[in-house]
Amino acid sequence: SFLMPKDETPESKNAFIEDVKAKSMGGGRVDLYEVLAERILPAIKWAESKGAQFEPWQQQAPWRVGVRIASPGQYRGMPKLLETLHDAFEKAGGKERFEVKAKALLLNEKGAVCGCRVLTAAGFEDIHAGAVVLATGGYSANRAMLESCHPGGGSILIRGNKWITGDG
């Protein structure tokens, strides 16, 4: 499920930010709530343009925020959503690389990202591309990053895999 404001009005976005601040009891980053409020609805529309399907917006009472759940519903919808977006990615010519760590973004003569330098089991490799998506999967296995981003976070129990280190 994707947490979001009801619509793109400033009032709805502000209510979203206020409610997420309250729900997080001051433990989150307001700057990220603002980015989410601004970009989540266009992102959902983009995903729908690629064939993704979502359930209608549902308010999360008593809050003013709501969610849209990937169809056909909670738990079952996410695998279908990821498969749909992956298929669209491959259809557009995208290729993914696994078990590599991004070490530097490559820039063209205008300063735009044109690829990345990665570390593989065989050594460094430069990958040139029209677009780059860094998908780290989070950082739950990186205690130092948890502590720096969330004071006290280095000692909390986190689920996830040992390779989810947030370093690309």
PDB file of C-alpha atoms in Angstrom:
ATOM      1  CA  SER A   1       0.000   0.000   0.000  1.00  0.00           C
ATOM      2  CA  PHE A   2       1.167   3.519  -0.816  1.00  0.00           C
ATOM      3  CA  LEU A   3       0.526   6.292   1.707  1.00  0.00           C
ATOM      4  CA  MET A   4      -0.581   9.521   0.033  1.00  0.00           C
ATOM      5  CA  PRO A   5      -2.700  12.645   0.184  1.00  0.00           C
ATOM      6  CA  LYS A   6      -6.209  12.401  -1.244  1.00  0.00           C
ATOM      7  CA  ASP A   7      -5.537  14.793  -4.111  1.00  0.00           C
ATOM      8  CA  GLU A   8      -3.026  17.324  -5.423  1.00  0.00           C
ATOM      9  CA  THR A   9      -4.469  20.388  -3.698  1.00  0.00           C
ATOM     10  CA  PRO A  10      -2.176  22.310  -1.342  1.00  0.00           C
ATOM     11  CA  GLU A  11      -4.647  21.690   1.494  1.00  0.00           C
ATOM     12  CA  SER A  12      -4.565  17.931   0.989  1.00  0.00           C
ATOM     13  CA  LYS A  13      -0.761  17.879   0.745  1.00  0.00           C
ATOM     14  CA  ASN A  14      -0.405  19.954   3.922  1.00  0.00           C
ATOM     15  CA  ALA A  15      -2.860  17.699   5.775  1.00  0.00           C
ATOM     16  CA  PHE A  16      -0.818  14.706   4.619  1.00  0.00           C
ATOM     17  CA  ILE A  17       2.441  16.202   5.925  1.00  0.00           C
ATOM     18  CA  GLU A  18       0.857  17.160   9.261  1.00  0.00           C
ATOM     19  CA  ASP A  19      -0.676  13.704   9.731  1.00  0.00           C
ATOM     20  CA  VAL A  20       2.493  11.816   8.829  1.00  0.00           C
ATOM     21  CA  LYS A  21       4.423  14.009  11.280  1.00  0.00           C
ATOM     22  CA  ALA A  22       1.883  13.145  13.972  1.00  0.00           C
ATOM     23  CA  LYS A  23       1.889   9.424  13.081  1.00  0.00           C
ATOM     24  CA  SER A  24       5.699   9.299  13.307  1.00  0.00           C
ATOM     25  CA  MET A  25       5.620  11.040  16.715  1.00  0.00           C
ATOM     26  CA  GLY A  26       8.398  13.392  15.631  1.00  0.00           C
ATOM     27  CA  GLY A  27      10.723  10.562  14.635  1.00  0.00           C
ATOM     28  CA  GLY A  28      10.750  11.122  10.900  1.00  0.00           C
ATOM     29  CA  ARG A  29      12.078  13.622   8.390  1.00  0.00           C
ATOM     30  CA  VAL A  30       9.636  16.312   7.352  1.00  0.00           C
ATOM     31  CA  ASP A  31      11.657  17.083   4.218  1.00  0.00           C
ATOM     32  CA  LEU A  32      10.965  13.552   2.997  1.00  0.00           C
ATOM     33  CA  TYR A  33       7.250  13.838   3.835  1.00  0.00           C
ATOM     34  CA  GLU A  34       7.171  16.979   1.687  1.00  0.00           C
ATOM     35  CA  VAL A  35       8.793  15.163  -1.238  1.00  0.00           C
ATOM     36  CA  LEU A  36       6.325  12.297  -0.855  1.00  0.00           C
ATOM     37  CA  ALA A  37       3.353  14.677  -0.687  1.00  0.00           C
ATOM     38  CA  GLU A  38       4.546  16.406  -3.854  1.00  0.00           C
ATOM     39  CA  ARG A  39       5.493  13.359  -5.913  1.00  0.00           C
ATOM     40  CA  ILE A  40       3.503  10.275  -4.899  1.00  0.00           C
ATOM     41  CA  LEU A  41       0.325  11.050  -6.865  1.00  0.00           C
ATOM     42  CA  PRO A  42       2.180  11.734 -10.147  1.00  0.00           C
ATOM     43  CA  ALA A  43       4.235   8.575  -9.515  1.00  0.00           C
ATOM     44  CA  ILE A  44       1.073   6.489  -9.148  1.00  0.00           C
ATOM     45  CA  LYS A  45      -0.296   8.002 -12.386  1.00  0.00           C
ATOM     46  CA  TRP A  46       2.990   7.143 -14.109  1.00  0.00           C
ATOM     47  CA  ALA A  47       2.825   3.537 -12.855  1.00  0.00           C
ATOM     48  CA  GLU A  48      -0.772   3.305 -14.103  1.00  0.00           C
ATOM     49  CA  SER A  49       0.399   4.523 -17.528  1.00  0.00           C
ATOM     50  CA  LYS A  50       2.733   1.485 -17.560  1.00  0.00           C
ATOM     51  CA  GLY A  51      -0.153  -0.913 -16.863  1.00  0.00           C
ATOM     52  CA  ALA A  52      -0.118  -0.991 -13.054  1.00  0.00           C
ATOM     53  CA  GLN A  53      -3.462  -1.226 -11.287  1.00  0.00           C
ATOM     54  CA  PHE A  54      -4.390   0.110  -7.850  1.00  0.00           C
ATOM     55  CA  GLU A  55      -7.418  -0.050  -5.627  1.00  0.00           C
ATOM     56  CA  PRO A  56      -9.281   3.260  -5.013  1.00  0.00           C
ATOM     57  CA  TRP A  57      -7.893   5.671  -2.397  1.00  0.00           C
ATOM     58  CA  GLN A  58      -8.909   4.697   1.148  1.00  0.00           C
ATOM     59  CA  GLN A  59      -8.725   7.083   4.081  1.00  0.00           C
ATOM     60  CA  GLN A  60      -6.808   5.790   7.093  1.00  0.00           C
ATOM     61  CA  ALA A  61      -9.091   7.090   9.837  1.00  0.00           C
ATOM     62  CA  PRO A  62      -8.698   8.975  12.093  1.00  0.00           C
ATOM     63  CA  TRP A  63      -6.027  10.512   9.847  1.00  0.00           C
ATOM     64  CA  ARG A  64      -6.556  12.551   6.681  1.00  0.00           C
ATOM     65  CA  VAL A  65      -3.933  10.503   4.848  1.00  0.00           C
ATOM     66  CA  GLY A  66      -4.930   7.515   2.807  1.00  0.00           C
ATOM     67  CA  VAL A  67      -3.560   4.629   0.821  1.00  0.00           C
ATOM     68  CA  ARG A  68      -3.875   3.101  -2.578  1.00  0.00           C
ATOM     69  CA  ILE A  69      -3.183  -0.599  -2.559  1.00  0.00           C
ATOM     70  CA  ALA A  70      -1.742  -2.385  -5.563  1.00  0.00           C
ATOM     71  CA  SER A  71      -4.458  -4.566  -7.137  1.00  0.00           C
ATOM     72  CA  PRO A  72      -5.752  -7.170  -6.542  1.00  0.00           C
ATOM     73  CA  GLY A  73      -5.226  -6.307  -2.881  1.00  0.00           C
ATOM     74  CA  GLN A  74      -2.927  -6.301   0.111  1.00  0.00           C
ATOM     75  CA  TYR A  75       0.030  -8.729  -0.185  1.00  0.00           C
ATOM     76  CA  ARG A  76      -1.103 -10.117  -3.554  1.00  0.00           C
ATOM     77  CA  GLY A  77      -0.887  -6.795  -5.354  1.00  0.00           C
ATOM     78  CA  MET A  78       2.789  -5.997  -4.853  1.00  0.00           C
ATOM     79  CA  PRO A  79       4.176  -9.008  -6.776  1.00  0.00           C
ATOM     80  CA  LYS A  80       1.820  -8.182  -9.650  1.00  0.00           C
ATOM     81  CA  LEU A  81       2.806  -4.494  -9.544  1.00  0.00           C
ATOM     82  CA  LEU A  82       6.524  -5.305  -9.597  1.00  0.00           C
ATOM     83  CA  GLU A  83       6.086  -7.782 -12.442  1.00  0.00           C
ATOM     84  CA  THR A  84       4.084  -5.244 -14.470  1.00  0.00           C
ATOM     85  CA  LEU A  85       6.686  -2.503 -13.986  1.00  0.00           C
ATOM     86  CA  HIS A  86       9.579  -4.897 -14.646  1.00  0.00           C
ATOM     87  CA  ASP A  87       7.952  -6.026 -17.897  1.00  0.00           C
ATOM     88  CA  ALA A  88       7.492  -2.377 -18.958  1.00  0.00           C
ATOM     89  CA  PHE A  89      11.132  -1.686 -18.026  1.00  0.00           C
ATOM     90  CA  GLU A  90      12.400  -4.559 -20.173  1.00  0.00           C
ATOM     91  CA  LYS A  91      10.037  -3.674 -23.025  1.00  0.00           C
ATOM     92  CA  ALA A  92      11.567  -0.176 -23.025  1.00  0.00           C
ATOM     93  CA  GLY A  93      15.036  -1.736 -23.354  1.00  0.00           C
ATOM     94  CA  GLY A  94      16.006  -1.644 -19.673  1.00  0.00           C
ATOM     95  CA  LYS A  95      18.462  -4.141 -18.222  1.00  0.00           C
ATOM     96  CA  GLU A  96      19.108  -4.819 -14.563  1.00  0.00           C
ATOM     97  CA  ARG A  97      22.356  -5.907 -12.962  1.00  0.00           C
ATOM     98  CA  PHE A  98      22.495  -7.869  -9.728  1.00  0.00           C
ATOM     99  CA  GLU A  99      25.339  -8.452  -7.291  1.00  0.00           C
ATOM    100  CA  VAL A 100      27.125  -5.262  -8.296  1.00  0.00           C
ATOM    101  CA  LYS A 101      27.764  -2.208  -6.145  1.00  0.00           C
ATOM    102  CA  ALA A 102      27.550   1.245  -7.678  1.00  0.00           C
ATOM    103  CA  LYS A 103      30.693   3.169  -6.751  1.00  0.00           C
ATOM    104  CA  ALA A 104      30.383   6.348  -8.852  1.00  0.00           C
ATOM    105  CA  LEU A 105      27.998   7.963 -11.279  1.00  0.00           C
ATOM    106  CA  LEU A 106      29.427   8.706 -14.712  1.00  0.00           C
ATOM    107  CA  LEU A 107      28.793  12.200 -16.063  1.00  0.00           C
ATOM    108  CA  ASN A 108      28.833  13.429 -19.634  1.00  0.00           C
ATOM    109  CA  GLU A 109      30.409  16.704 -20.812  1.00  0.00           C
ATOM    110  CA  LYS A 110      27.271  18.615 -19.720  1.00  0.00           C
ATOM    111  CA  GLY A 111      27.332  17.121 -16.215  1.00  0.00           C
ATOM    112  CA  ALA A 112      24.340  14.823 -16.761  1.00  0.00           C
ATOM    113  CA  VAL A 113      24.405  11.259 -15.475  1.00  0.00           C
ATOM    114  CA  CYS A 114      25.228   8.894 -18.342  1.00  0.00           C
ATOM    115  CA  GLY A 115      25.996   5.694 -16.475  1.00  0.00           C
ATOM    116  CA  CYS A 116      27.799   4.365 -13.439  1.00  0.00           C
ATOM    117  CA  ARG A 117      30.994   2.659 -12.367  1.00  0.00           C
ATOM    118  CA  VAL A 118      30.224  -0.577 -10.572  1.00  0.00           C
ATOM    119  CA  LEU A 119      32.234  -3.097  -8.629  1.00  0.00           C
ATOM    120  CA  THR A 120      31.615  -6.690  -9.689  1.00  0.00           C
ATOM    121  CA  ALA A 121      33.244  -9.942  -8.640  1.00  0.00           C
ATOM    122  CA  ALA A 122      35.603  -9.433 -11.616  1.00  0.00           C
ATOM    123  CA  GLY A 123      36.514  -5.840 -10.703  1.00  0.00           C
ATOM    124  CA  PHE A 124      35.385  -2.376 -11.787  1.00  0.00           C
ATOM    125  CA  GLU A 125      33.193  -1.901 -14.829  1.00  0.00           C
ATOM    126  CA  ASP A 126      31.745   1.241 -16.411  1.00  0.00           C
ATOM    127  CA  ILE A 127      28.157   0.916 -17.582  1.00  0.00           C
ATOM    128  CA  HIS A 128      26.929   3.635 -19.940  1.00  0.00           C
ATOM    129  CA  ALA A 129      23.188   4.215 -20.104  1.00  0.00           C
ATOM    130  CA  GLY A 130      20.512   6.733 -21.003  1.00  0.00           C
ATOM    131  CA  ALA A 131      19.141   6.482 -17.460  1.00  0.00           C
ATOM    132  CA  VAL A 132      20.317   4.987 -14.176  1.00  0.00           C
ATOM    133  CA  VAL A 133      18.164   3.629 -11.348  1.00  0.00           C
ATOM    134  CA  LEU A 134      19.966   2.940  -8.088  1.00  0.00           C
ATOM    135  CA  ALA A 135      18.011   0.317  -6.186  1.00  0.00           C
ATOM    136  CA  THR A 136      19.708  -0.398  -2.900  1.00  0.00           C
ATOM    137  CA  GLY A 137      16.708  -2.028  -1.258  1.00  0.00           C
ATOM    138  CA  GLY A 138      17.179  -0.029   1.925  1.00  0.00           C
ATOM    139  CA  TYR A 139      19.848  -0.083   4.595  1.00  0.00           C
ATOM    140  CA  SER A 140      18.517  -2.287   7.391  1.00  0.00           C
ATOM    141  CA  ALA A 141      21.722  -4.367   7.501  1.00  0.00           C
ATOM    142  CA  ASN A 142      23.945  -1.301   7.898  1.00  0.00           C
ATOM    143  CA  ARG A 143      23.980  -0.479  11.629  1.00  0.00           C
ATOM    144  CA  ALA A 144      26.166   2.620  11.163  1.00  0.00           C
ATOM    145  CA  MET A 145      23.755   4.066   8.601  1.00  0.00           C
ATOM    146  CA  LEU A 146      20.763   3.209  10.795  1.00  0.00           C
ATOM    147  CA  GLU A 147      22.369   5.022  13.714  1.00  0.00           C
ATOM    148  CA  SER A 148      23.340   8.082  11.655  1.00  0.00           C
ATOM    149  CA  CYS A 149      19.872   8.409  10.088  1.00  0.00           C
ATOM    150  CA  HIS A 150      17.861   7.413  13.158  1.00  0.00           C
ATOM    151  CA  PRO A 151      19.612   8.077  16.498  1.00  0.00           C
ATOM    152  CA  GLY A 152      19.239   4.894  18.539  1.00  0.00           C
ATOM    153  CA  GLY A 153      18.438   2.968  15.352  1.00  0.00           C
ATOM    154  CA  GLY A 154      21.609   0.899  15.523  1.00  0.00           C
ATOM    155  CA  SER A 155      20.170  -1.142  18.369  1.00  0.00           C
ATOM    156  CA  ILE A 156      16.661  -1.829  17.059  1.00  0.00           C
ATOM    157  CA  LEU A 157      15.562  -5.166  15.658  1.00  0.00           C
ATOM    158  CA  ILE A 158      15.271  -4.888  11.881  1.00  0.00           C
ATOM    159  CA  ARG A 159      14.018  -7.517   9.480  1.00  0.00           C
ATOM    160  CA  GLY A 160      15.670  -7.916   6.129  1.00  0.00           C
ATOM    161  CA  ASN A 161      18.650  -9.464   4.430  1.00  0.00           C
ATOM    162  CA  LYS A 162      22.357  -9.098   5.182  1.00  0.00           C
ATOM    163  CA  TRP A 163      23.064  -7.510   1.778  1.00  0.00           C
ATOM    164  CA  ILE A 164      20.634  -4.597   2.324  1.00  0.00           C
ATOM    165  CA  THR A 165      23.393  -2.152   3.226  1.00  0.00           C
ATOM    166  CA  GLY A 166      22.189   0.979   1.410  1.00  0.00           C
ATOM    167  CA  ASP A 167      25.438   1.510  -0.440  1.00  0.00           C
ATOM    168  CA  GLY A 168      24.202   0.857  -3.957  1.00  0.00           C
TER     169      GLY A 168
END
